[in-house]
Each structure stands twice: as C-alpha cells, then as structure tokens.
PDB file of C-alpha atoms and ligand atoms in Angstrom:
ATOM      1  CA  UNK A   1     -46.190  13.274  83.050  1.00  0.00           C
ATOM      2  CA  UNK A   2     -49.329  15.168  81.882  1.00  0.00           C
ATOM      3  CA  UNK A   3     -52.503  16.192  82.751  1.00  0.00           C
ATOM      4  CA  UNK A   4     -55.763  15.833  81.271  1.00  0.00           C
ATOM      5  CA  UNK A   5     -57.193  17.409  79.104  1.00  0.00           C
ATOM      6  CA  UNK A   6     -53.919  18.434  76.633  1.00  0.00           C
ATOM      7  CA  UNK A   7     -52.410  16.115  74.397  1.00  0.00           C
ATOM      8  CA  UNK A   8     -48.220  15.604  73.822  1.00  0.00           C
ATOM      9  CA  UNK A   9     -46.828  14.440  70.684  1.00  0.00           C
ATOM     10  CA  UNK A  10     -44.734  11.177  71.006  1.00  0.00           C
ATOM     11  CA  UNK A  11     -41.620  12.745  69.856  1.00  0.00           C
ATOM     12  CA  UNK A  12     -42.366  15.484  73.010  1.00  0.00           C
ATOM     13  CA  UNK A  13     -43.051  12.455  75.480  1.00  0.00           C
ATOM     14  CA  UNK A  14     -40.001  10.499  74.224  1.00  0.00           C
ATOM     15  CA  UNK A  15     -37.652  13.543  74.823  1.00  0.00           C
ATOM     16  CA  UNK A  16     -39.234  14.136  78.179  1.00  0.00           C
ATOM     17  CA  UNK A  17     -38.114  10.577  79.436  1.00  0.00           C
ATOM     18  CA  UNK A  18     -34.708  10.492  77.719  1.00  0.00           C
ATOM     19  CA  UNK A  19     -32.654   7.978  78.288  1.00  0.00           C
ATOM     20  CA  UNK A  20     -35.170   5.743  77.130  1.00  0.00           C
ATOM     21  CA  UNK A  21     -35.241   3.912  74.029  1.00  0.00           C
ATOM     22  CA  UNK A  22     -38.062   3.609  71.664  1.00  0.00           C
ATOM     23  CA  UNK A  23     -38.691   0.571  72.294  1.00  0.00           C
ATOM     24  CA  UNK A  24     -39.667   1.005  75.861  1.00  0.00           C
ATOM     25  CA  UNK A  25     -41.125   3.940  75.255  1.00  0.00           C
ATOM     26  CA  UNK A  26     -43.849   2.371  72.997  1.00  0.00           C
ATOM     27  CA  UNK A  27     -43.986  -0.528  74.946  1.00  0.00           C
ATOM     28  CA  UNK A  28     -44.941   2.153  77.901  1.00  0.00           C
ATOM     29  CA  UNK A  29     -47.318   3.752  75.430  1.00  0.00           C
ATOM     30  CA  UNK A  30     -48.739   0.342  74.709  1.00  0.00           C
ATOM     31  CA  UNK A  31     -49.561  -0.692  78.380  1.00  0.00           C
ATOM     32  CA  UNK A  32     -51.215   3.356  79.527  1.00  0.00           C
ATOM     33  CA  UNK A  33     -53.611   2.817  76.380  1.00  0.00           C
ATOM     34  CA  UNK A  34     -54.168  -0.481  77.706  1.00  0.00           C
ATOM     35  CA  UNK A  35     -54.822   0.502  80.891  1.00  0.00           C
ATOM     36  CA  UNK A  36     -57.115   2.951  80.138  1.00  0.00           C
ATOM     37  CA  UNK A  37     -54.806   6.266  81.412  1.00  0.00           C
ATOM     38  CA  UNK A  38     -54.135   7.578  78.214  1.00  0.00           C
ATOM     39  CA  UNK A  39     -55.616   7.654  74.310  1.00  0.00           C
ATOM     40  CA  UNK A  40     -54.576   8.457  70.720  1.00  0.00           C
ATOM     41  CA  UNK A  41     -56.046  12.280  70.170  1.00  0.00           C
ATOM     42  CA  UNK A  42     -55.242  12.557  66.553  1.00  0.00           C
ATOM     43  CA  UNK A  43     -52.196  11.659  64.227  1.00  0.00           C
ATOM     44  CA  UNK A  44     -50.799  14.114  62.129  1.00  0.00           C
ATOM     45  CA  UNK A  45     -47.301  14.169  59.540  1.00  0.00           C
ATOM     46  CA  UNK A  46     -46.831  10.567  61.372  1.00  0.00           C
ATOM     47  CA  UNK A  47     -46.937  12.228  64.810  1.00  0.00           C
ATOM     48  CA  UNK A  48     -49.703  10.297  67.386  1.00  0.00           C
ATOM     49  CA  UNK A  49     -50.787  12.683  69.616  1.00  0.00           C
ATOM     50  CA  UNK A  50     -51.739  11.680  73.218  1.00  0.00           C
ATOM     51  CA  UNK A  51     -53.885  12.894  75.600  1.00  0.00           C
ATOM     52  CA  UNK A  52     -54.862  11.687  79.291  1.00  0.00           C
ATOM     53  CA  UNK A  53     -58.413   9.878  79.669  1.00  0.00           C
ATOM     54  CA  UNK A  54     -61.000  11.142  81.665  1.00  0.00           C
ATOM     55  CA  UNK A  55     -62.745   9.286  84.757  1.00  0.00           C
ATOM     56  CA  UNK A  56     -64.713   7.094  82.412  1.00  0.00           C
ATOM     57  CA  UNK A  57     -61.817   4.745  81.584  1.00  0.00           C
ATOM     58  CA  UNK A  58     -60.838   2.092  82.500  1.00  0.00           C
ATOM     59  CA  UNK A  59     -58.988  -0.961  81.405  1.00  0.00           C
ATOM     60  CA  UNK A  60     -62.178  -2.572  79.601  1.00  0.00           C
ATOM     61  CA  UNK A  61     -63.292   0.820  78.335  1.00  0.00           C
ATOM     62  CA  UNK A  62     -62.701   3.620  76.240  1.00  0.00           C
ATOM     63  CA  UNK A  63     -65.274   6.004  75.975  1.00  0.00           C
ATOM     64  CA  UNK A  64     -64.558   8.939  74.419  1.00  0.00           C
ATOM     65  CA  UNK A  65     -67.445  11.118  73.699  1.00  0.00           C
ATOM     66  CA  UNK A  66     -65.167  14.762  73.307  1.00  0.00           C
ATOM     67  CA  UNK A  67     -63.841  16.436  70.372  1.00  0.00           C
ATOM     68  CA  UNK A  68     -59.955  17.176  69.755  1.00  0.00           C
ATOM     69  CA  UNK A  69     -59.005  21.077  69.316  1.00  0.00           C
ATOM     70  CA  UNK A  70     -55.422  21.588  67.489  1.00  0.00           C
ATOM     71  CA  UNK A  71     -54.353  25.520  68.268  1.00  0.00           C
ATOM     72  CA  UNK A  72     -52.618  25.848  65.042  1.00  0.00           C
ATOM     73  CA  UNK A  73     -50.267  28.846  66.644  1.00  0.00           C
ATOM     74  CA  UNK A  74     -49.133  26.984  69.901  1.00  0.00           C
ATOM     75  CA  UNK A  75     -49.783  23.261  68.487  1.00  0.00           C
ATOM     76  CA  UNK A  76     -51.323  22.576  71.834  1.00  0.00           C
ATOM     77  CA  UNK A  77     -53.785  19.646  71.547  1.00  0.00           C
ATOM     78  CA  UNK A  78     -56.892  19.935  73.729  1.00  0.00           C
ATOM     79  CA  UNK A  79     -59.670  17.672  74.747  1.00  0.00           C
ATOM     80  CA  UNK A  80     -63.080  19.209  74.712  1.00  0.00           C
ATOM     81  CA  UNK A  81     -65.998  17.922  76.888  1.00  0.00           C
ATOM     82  CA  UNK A  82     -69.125  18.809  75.196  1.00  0.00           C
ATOM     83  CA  UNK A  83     -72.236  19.873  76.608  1.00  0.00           C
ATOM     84  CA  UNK A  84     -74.392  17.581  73.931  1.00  0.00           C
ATOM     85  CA  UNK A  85     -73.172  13.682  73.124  1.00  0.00           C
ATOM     86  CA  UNK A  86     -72.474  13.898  69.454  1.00  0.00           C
ATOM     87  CA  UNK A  87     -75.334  12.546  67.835  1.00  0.00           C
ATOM     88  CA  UNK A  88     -75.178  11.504  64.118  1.00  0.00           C
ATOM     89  CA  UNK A  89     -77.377   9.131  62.623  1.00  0.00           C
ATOM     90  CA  UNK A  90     -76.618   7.288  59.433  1.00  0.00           C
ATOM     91  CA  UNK A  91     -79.363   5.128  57.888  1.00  0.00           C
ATOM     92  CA  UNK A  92     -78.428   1.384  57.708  1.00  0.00           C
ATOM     93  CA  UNK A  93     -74.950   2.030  59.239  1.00  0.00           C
ATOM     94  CA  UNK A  94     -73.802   1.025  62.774  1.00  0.00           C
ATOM     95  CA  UNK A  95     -71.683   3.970  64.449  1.00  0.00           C
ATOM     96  CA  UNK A  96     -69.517   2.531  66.929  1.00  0.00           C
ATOM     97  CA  UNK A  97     -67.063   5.962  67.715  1.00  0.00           C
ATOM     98  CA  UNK A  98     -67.012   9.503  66.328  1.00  0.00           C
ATOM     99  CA  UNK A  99     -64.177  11.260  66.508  1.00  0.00           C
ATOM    100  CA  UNK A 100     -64.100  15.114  66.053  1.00  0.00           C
ATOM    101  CA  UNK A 101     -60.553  17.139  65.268  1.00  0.00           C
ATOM    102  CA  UNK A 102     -61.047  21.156  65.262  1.00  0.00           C
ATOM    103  CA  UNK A 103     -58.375  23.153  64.155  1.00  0.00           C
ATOM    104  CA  UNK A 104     -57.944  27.099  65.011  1.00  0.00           C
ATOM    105  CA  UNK A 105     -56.606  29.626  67.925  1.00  0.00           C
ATOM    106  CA  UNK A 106     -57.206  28.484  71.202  1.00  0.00           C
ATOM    107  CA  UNK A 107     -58.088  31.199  74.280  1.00  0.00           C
ATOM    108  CA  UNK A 108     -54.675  31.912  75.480  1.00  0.00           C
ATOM    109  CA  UNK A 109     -53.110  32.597  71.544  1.00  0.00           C
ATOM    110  CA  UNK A 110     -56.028  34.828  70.942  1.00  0.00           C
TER     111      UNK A 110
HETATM  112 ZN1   ZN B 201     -59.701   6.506  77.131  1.00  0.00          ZN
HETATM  113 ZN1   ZN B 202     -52.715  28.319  71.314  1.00  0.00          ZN
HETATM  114 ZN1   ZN B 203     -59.094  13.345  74.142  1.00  0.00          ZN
END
C-alpha cells in the first residue's frame, strides 16, 4: 500500500481502497497499528496521518525514536531516522515517548 518511511492521510488511504466502507477501513487501520506495521505520524485539521513502522516493531512494541517532517508545498509526510536518540531530561517527570513534528520544504520541492 505504502512504503516506509512516508506517511498517507486517511482520507488518501480510504480513496486508494475504494469500495470500502469506513468502517472496515478503520477496523483495517485498527488491526496494522495493532500489529505493529503501521503508526499515527501526526494529526492535523482532523486528518491522522500514517506512516509504515520500521524493523523495530512488532505486535508488543512500538518504538519510535524518529521525528515527523511535513513538506508544507507537497504535504508529503516523512519519517526521519536520527543519528542521536532524542534525549530530553525533565526533573521529577517520567518521559515515556517524544514525539517531534518539523514543518518546511523537503529535498525534492526545493
Ligand atoms: Zn510502530
Ligand atoms: Zn515537498
Ligand atoms: Zn514515523
């Protein structure tokens, strides 16, 4: 359906598997996030956007250590390895997941 590494909006997925109804389709949705194929990138103006997980998960983990980039010309969502974990340290708070969205032009709308 997609590959990894770019993110669809649901309303793109649902028109890719027309006839389906929404039902199924989330239902669909459901079980891949379950499974551990796909996760939510970002939402946006009500719009989920989801990309394809890497290696690392599975059906009992998630482990999403990469940021989200938005191109704001082509709307393509990306997911970002990076070369450092994020590392942020709050006193007397426990961080269970950072998530980082960056918005601007991406190489190919340059
Ligand atoms: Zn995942
Ligand atoms: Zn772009
Ligand atoms: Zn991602």
């Amino acid at each position: 359906m997609f590959a990894y590494g770019s993110a669809m909006r649901h309303s793109a997925i649902q028109k890719q598997m027309q006839p389906i109804d929404r039902v199924t389709l989330y239902r669909t949705l459901e079980s891949l996030l379950d499974k551990g194929i796909i996760h939510k990138a970002f939402q946006e103006n009500n719009e989920i956007y989801y990309a394809i997980c890497g290696k690392s998960c599975n059906t009992n983990t998630h482990k999403h250590d990469h940021a989200h980039f938005k191109c704001t010309k082509c709307n393509i969502v990306s997911c970002l390895e990076l070369d450092e974990a994020i590392k942020i340290a709050l006193p007397s708070y426990e961080i269970n997941k950072v998530s980082i969205h960056m918005e601007g032009m991406c190489d190919l709308c340059q």
